[in-house]
Short mmCIF file of C-alpha atoms in Angstrom, two decimals:
data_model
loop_
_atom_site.label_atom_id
_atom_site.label_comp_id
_atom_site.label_asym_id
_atom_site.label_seq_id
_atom_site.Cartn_x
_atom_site.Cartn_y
_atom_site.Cartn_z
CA UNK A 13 0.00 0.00 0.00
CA UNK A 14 2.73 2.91 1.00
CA UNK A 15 4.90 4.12 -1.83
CA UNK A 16 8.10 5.26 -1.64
CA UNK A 17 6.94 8.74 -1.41
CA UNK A 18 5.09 8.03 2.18
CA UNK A 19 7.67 5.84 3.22
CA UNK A 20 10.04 8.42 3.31
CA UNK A 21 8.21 11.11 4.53
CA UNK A 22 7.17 8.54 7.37
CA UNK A 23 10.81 8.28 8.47
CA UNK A 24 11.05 12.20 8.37
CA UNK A 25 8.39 12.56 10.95
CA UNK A 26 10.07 10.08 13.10
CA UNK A 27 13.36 11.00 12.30
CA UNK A 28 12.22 14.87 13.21
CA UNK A 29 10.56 13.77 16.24
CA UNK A 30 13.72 11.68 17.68
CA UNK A 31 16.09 14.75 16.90
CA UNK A 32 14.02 17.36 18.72
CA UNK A 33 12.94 14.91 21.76
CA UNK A 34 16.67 14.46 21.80
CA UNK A 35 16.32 10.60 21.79
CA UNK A 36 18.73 8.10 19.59
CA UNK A 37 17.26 5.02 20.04
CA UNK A 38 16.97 3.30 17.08
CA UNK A 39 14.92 0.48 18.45
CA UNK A 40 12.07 3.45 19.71
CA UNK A 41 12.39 5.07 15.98
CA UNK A 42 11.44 1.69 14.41
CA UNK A 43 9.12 0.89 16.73
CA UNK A 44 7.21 4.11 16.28
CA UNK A 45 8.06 3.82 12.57
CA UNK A 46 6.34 0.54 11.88
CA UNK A 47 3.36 1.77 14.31
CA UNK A 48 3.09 4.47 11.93
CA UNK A 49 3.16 2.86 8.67
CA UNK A 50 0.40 0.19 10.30
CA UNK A 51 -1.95 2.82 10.96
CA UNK A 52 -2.50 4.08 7.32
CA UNK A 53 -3.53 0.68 6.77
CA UNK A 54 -5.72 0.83 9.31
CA UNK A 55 -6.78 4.48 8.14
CA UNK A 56 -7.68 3.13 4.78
CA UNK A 57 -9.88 0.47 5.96
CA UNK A 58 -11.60 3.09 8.35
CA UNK A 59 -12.51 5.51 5.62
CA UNK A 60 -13.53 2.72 2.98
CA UNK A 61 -15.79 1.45 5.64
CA UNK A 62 -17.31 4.73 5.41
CA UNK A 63 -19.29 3.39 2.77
CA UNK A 64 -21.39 0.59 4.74
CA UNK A 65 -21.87 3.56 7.29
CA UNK A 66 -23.46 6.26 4.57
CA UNK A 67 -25.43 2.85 3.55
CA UNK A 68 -26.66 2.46 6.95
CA UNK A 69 -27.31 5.97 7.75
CA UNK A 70 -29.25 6.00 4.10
CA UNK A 71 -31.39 2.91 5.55
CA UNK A 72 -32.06 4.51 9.43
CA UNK A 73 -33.35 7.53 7.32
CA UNK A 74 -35.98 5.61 5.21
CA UNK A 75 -36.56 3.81 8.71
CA UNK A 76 -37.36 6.72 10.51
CA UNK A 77 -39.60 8.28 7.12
CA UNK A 78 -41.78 4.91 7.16
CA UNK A 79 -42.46 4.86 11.06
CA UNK A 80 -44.15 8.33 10.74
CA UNK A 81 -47.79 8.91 11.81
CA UNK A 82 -47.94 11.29 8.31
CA UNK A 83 -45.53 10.23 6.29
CA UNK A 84 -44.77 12.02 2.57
CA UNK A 85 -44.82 10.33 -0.44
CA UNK A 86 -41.73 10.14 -1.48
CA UNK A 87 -41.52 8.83 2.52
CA UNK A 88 -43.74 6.17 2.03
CA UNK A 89 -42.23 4.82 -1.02
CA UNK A 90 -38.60 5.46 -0.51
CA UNK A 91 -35.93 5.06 -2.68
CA UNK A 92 -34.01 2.21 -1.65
CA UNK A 93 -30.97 2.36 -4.52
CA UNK A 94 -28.24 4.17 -2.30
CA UNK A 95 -29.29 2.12 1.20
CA UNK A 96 -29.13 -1.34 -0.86
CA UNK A 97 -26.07 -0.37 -2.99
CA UNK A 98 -23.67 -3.24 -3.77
CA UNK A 99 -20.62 -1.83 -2.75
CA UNK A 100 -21.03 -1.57 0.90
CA UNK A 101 -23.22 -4.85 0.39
CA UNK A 102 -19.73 -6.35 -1.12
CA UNK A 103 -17.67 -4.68 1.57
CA UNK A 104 -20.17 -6.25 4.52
CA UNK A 105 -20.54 -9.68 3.37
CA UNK A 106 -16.24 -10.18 3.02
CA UNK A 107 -15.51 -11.29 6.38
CA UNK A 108 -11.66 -10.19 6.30
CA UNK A 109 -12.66 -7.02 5.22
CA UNK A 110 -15.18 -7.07 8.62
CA UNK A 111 -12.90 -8.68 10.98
CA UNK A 112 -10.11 -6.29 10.30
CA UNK A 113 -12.36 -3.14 11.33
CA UNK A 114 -13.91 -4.89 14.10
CA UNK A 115 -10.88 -5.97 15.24
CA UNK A 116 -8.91 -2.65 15.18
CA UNK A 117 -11.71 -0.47 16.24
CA UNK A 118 -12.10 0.94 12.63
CA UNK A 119 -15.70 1.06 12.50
CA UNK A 120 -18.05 4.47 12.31
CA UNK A 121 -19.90 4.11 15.70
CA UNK A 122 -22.42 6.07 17.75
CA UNK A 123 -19.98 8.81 18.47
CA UNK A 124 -19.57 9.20 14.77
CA UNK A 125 -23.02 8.81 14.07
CA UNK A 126 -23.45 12.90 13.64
CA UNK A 127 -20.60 12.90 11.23
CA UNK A 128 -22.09 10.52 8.74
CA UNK A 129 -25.25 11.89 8.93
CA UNK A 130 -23.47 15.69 7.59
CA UNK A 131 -21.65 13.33 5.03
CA UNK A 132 -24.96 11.75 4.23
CA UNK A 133 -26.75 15.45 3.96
CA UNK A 134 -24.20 16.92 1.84
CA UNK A 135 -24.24 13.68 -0.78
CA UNK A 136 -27.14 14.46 -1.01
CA UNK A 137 -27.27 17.52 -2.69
CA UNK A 138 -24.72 16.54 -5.21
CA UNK A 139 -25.58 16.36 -8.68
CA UNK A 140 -24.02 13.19 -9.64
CA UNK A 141 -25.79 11.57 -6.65
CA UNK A 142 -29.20 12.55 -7.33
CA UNK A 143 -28.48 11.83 -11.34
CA UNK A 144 -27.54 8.09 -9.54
CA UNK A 145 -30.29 8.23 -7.57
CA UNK A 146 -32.71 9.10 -10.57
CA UNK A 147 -31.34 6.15 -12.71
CA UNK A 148 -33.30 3.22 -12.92
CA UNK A 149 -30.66 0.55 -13.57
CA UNK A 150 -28.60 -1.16 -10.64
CA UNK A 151 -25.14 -2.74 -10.69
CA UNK A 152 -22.05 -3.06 -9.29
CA UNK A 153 -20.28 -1.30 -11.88
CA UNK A 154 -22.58 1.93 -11.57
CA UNK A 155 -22.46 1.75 -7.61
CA UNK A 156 -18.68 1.93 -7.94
CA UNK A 157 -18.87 4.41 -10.07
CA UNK A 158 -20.53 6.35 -7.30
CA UNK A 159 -18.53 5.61 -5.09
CA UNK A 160 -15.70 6.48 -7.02
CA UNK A 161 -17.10 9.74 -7.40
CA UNK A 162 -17.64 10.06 -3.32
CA UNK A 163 -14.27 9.51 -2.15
CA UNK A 164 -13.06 12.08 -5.07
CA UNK A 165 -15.20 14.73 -3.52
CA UNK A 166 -12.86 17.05 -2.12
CA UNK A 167 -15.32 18.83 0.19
CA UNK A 168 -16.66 15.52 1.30
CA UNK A 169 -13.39 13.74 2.80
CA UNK A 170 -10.08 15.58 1.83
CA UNK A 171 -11.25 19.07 2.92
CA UNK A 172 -13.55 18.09 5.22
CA UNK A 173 -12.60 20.05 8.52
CA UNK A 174 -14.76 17.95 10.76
CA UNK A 175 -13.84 14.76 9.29
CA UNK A 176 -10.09 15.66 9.63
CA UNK A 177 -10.33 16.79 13.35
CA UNK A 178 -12.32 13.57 14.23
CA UNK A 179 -9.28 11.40 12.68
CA UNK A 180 -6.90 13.52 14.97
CA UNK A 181 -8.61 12.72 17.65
CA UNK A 182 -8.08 8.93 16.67
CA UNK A 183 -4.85 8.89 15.92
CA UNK A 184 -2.28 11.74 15.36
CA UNK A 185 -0.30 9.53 12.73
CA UNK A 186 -3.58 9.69 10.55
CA UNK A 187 -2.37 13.26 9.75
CA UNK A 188 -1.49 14.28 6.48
CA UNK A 189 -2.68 10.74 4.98
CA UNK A 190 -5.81 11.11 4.31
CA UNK A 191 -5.32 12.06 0.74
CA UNK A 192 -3.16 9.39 0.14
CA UNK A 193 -5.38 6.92 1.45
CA UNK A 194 -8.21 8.29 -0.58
CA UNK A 195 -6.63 8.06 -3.97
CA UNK A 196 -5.74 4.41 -2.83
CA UNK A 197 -9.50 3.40 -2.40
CA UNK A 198 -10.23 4.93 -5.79
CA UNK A 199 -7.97 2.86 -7.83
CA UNK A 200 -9.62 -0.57 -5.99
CA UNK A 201 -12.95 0.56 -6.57
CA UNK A 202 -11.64 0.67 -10.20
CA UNK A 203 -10.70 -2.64 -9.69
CA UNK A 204 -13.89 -3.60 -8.43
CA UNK A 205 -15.87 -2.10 -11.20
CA UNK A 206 -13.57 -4.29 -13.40
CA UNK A 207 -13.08 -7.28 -12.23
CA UNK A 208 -15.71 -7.63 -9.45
CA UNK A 209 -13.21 -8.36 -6.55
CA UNK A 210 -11.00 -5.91 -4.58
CA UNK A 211 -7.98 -5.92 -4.21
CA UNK A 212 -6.56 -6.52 -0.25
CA UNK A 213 -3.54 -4.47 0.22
CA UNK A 214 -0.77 -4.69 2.82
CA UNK A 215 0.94 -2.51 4.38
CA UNK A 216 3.25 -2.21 1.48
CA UNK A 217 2.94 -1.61 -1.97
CA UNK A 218 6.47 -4.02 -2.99
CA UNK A 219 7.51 -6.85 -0.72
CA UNK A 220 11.07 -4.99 -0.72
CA UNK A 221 9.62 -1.35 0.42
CA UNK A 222 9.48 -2.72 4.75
CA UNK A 223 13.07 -3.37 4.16
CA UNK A 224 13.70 0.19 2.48
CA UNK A 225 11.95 1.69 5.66
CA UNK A 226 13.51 -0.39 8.00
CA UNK A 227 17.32 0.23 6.15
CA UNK A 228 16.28 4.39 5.63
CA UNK A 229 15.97 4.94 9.25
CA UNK A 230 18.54 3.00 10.36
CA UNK A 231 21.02 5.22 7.73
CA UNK A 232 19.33 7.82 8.86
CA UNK A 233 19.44 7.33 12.68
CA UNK A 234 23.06 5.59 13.07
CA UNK A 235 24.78 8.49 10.56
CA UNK A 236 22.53 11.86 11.90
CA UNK A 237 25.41 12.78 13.24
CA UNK A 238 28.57 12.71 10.60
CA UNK A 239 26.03 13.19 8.29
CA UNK A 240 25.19 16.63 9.99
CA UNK A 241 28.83 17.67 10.62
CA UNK A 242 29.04 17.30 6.28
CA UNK A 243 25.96 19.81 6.22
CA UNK A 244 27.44 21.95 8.46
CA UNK A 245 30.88 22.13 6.48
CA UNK A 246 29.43 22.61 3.52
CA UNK A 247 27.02 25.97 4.60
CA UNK A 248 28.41 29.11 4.23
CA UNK A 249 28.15 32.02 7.06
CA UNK A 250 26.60 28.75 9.10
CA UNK A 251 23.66 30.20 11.91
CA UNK A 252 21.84 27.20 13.46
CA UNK A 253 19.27 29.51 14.76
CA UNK A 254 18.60 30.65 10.64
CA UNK A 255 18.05 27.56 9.55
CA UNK A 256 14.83 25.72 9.93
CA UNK A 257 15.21 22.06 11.61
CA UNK A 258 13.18 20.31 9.39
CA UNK A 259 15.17 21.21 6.16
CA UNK A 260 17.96 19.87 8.16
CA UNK A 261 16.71 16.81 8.81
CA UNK A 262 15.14 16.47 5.04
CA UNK A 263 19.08 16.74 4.14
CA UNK A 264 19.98 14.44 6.42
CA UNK A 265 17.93 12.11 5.65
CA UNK A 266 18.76 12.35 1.41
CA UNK A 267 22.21 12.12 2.15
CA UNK A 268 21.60 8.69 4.17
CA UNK A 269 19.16 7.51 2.03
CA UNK A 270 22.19 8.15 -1.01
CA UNK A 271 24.58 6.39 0.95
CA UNK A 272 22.95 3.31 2.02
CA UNK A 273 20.65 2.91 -1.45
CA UNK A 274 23.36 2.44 -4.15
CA UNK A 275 20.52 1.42 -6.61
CA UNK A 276 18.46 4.71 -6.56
CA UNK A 277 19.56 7.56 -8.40
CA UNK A 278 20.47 10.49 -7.09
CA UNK A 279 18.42 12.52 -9.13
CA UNK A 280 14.92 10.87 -7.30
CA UNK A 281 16.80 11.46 -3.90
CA UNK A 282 17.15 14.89 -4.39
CA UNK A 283 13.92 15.31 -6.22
CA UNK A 284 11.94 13.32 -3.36
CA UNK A 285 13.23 15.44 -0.31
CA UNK A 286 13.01 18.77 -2.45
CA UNK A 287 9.13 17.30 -3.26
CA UNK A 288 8.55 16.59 0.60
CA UNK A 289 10.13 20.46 1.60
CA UNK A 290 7.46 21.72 -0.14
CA UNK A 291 4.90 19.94 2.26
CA UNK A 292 6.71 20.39 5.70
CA UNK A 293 8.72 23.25 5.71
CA UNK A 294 9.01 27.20 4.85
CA UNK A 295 8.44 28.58 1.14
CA UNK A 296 11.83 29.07 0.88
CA UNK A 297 13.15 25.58 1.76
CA UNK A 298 12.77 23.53 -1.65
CA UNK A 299 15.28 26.12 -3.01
CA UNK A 300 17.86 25.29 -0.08
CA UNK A 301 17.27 22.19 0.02
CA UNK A 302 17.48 21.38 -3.80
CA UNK A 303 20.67 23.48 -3.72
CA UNK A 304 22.48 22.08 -0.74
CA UNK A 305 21.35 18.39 -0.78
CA UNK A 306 22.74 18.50 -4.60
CA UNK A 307 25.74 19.88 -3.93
CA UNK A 308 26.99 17.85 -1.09
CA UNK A 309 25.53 14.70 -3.09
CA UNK A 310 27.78 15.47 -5.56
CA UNK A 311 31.43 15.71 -3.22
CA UNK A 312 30.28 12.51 -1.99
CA UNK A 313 30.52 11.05 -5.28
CA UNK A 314 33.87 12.44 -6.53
CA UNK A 315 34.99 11.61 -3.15
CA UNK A 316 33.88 7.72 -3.15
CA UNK A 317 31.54 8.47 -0.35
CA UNK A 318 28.49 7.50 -2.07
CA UNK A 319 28.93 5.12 -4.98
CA UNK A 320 26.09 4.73 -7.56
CA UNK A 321 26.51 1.97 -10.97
CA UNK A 322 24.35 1.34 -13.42
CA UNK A 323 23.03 3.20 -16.80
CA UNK A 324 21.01 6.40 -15.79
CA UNK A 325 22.20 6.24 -11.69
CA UNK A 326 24.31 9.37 -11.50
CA UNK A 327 23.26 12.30 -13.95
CA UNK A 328 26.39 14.60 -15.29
#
């Protein structure tokens, strides 16, 4: 499931965390580490199952319209497509896919119960929802399509203020993943639409990527210090105070992740901790960052301190 991408910005949080707590144990940073990777699995079950909740909330509605003394028409003869769609009926009826979120706590209980309802509201008075709603046809192929179209909805789940203060509240390393996650469920619903099974991820996307998280903050953690000490030598008119921690650690990190990955080139190092300044630092950083990761990158390599081989490894 996590790319490269998260991976490393995963060790960057920890890595950040350790420096400024002051703490070098490695066995705490890989503890916390895996912990964190874990629980974007866990987030992306929480927010797919999202979809038997909006199901359920759809069905307590029509409940509530049919046990009134007056009810309306449209009341009395409720539309029943969203409440009996077949993607949260798919979703409910695989038993891993159940036993995971009951297992972790990754279900949309009472306390949430207000939260869905607002999601539920807002649907609602979508276009493409009521266009779905208006169709007479049902399938599995048109209910992903729906969905597909829900967990796209910016305002719904990415932007959603409420939504991301009640994942906070669950867990702080749910933080900045939420759009990851989301795109994640997307592309299996696509799946689903196809091939009329989803796919089960893992907490990696490559068998190999737990070993480059495990091996990045190990680099990372065991050579902070040399590593910083070459940062430091290679800044002119060096103030500590002027520079902003997490750029430091960003640099850090690239020139660990250059020295322990001989494979990668170090064209996507650079370009992956410049990409990730932009995110968690100040406007300025992706230019010092760029600049300064690059240049020490390349001493290393003239002076045999980081060796890359291979066809397209080391750009002139």
């Amino acid at each position: 499931m996590l790319n490269r991408r998260l991976i490393r910005i995963k060790v960057f949080k920890v890595l950040y965390s350790m420096v400024t707590s002051g703490s070098d144990s490695l066995i705490e940073a890989g503890k916390t580490l895996d912990y964190s990777c874990e629980k974007t699995l866990h987030l992306y079950y929480f927010i797919l199952n999202c979809a038997a909740a909006l199901a359920g909330a759809a069905r307590s509605r029509i409940e509530t319209g049919l046990k009134k003394f007056n009810p309306t028409p449209e009341e009395r003869n409720p539309n029943r497509k969203f409440a009996d769609n077949a993607v949260s009926a798919y979703l409910s009826a695989d038993p891993r896919f159940v036993k995971f979120c009951e297992d972790h706590g990754l279900v949309w209980n009472d306390d949430m119960s207000v939260l869905v309802r607002r999601l539920l509201a807002d649907l609602s008075t979508r276009d493409y929802f009521q266009e779905y709603m208006a169709s007479e046809t049902r399938s599995l192929e048109e209910d992903c399509g729906l969905f597909i179209r829900i967990f796209s909805d910016l305002e719904l789940f990415e932007d959603n203020e409420e939504l991301a203060a009640a994942l906070e509240d669950m867990s702080l390393f749910w933080i900045d993943d939420l759009g990851f996650v989301l795109s994640v469920i997307v592309r299996n619903l696509e799946v689903l639409r196809a091939k009329g099974t989803m796919p089960v991820p893992g907490v990696f996307l490559k068998d190999d990527d737990r070993e480059f998280a495990k091996e990045l903050m190990r680099a990372a953690m065991t050579g902070y210090r040399k590593y910083m000490d070459i940062v430091v030598a290679n800044t002119s008119n060096w103030d500590p105070d002027r520079v902003v921690t997490t750029d430091l650690v960003l640099i850090v990190q690239g020139i660990a992740e250059a020295v322990r990955f001989p494979n990668i080139p170090l064209k996507v190092t650079i370009n992956e901790y410049v990409e990730i300044s932009k995110f968690y630092s100040t406007g300025n950083s992706r230019v010092f960052v760029n600049g300064l990761l690059d240049r020490i990158l390349r001493k290393m390599v003239d002076s045999g301190e980081v060796v890359k081989s291979g066809r397209g490894l080391i750009e002139n």
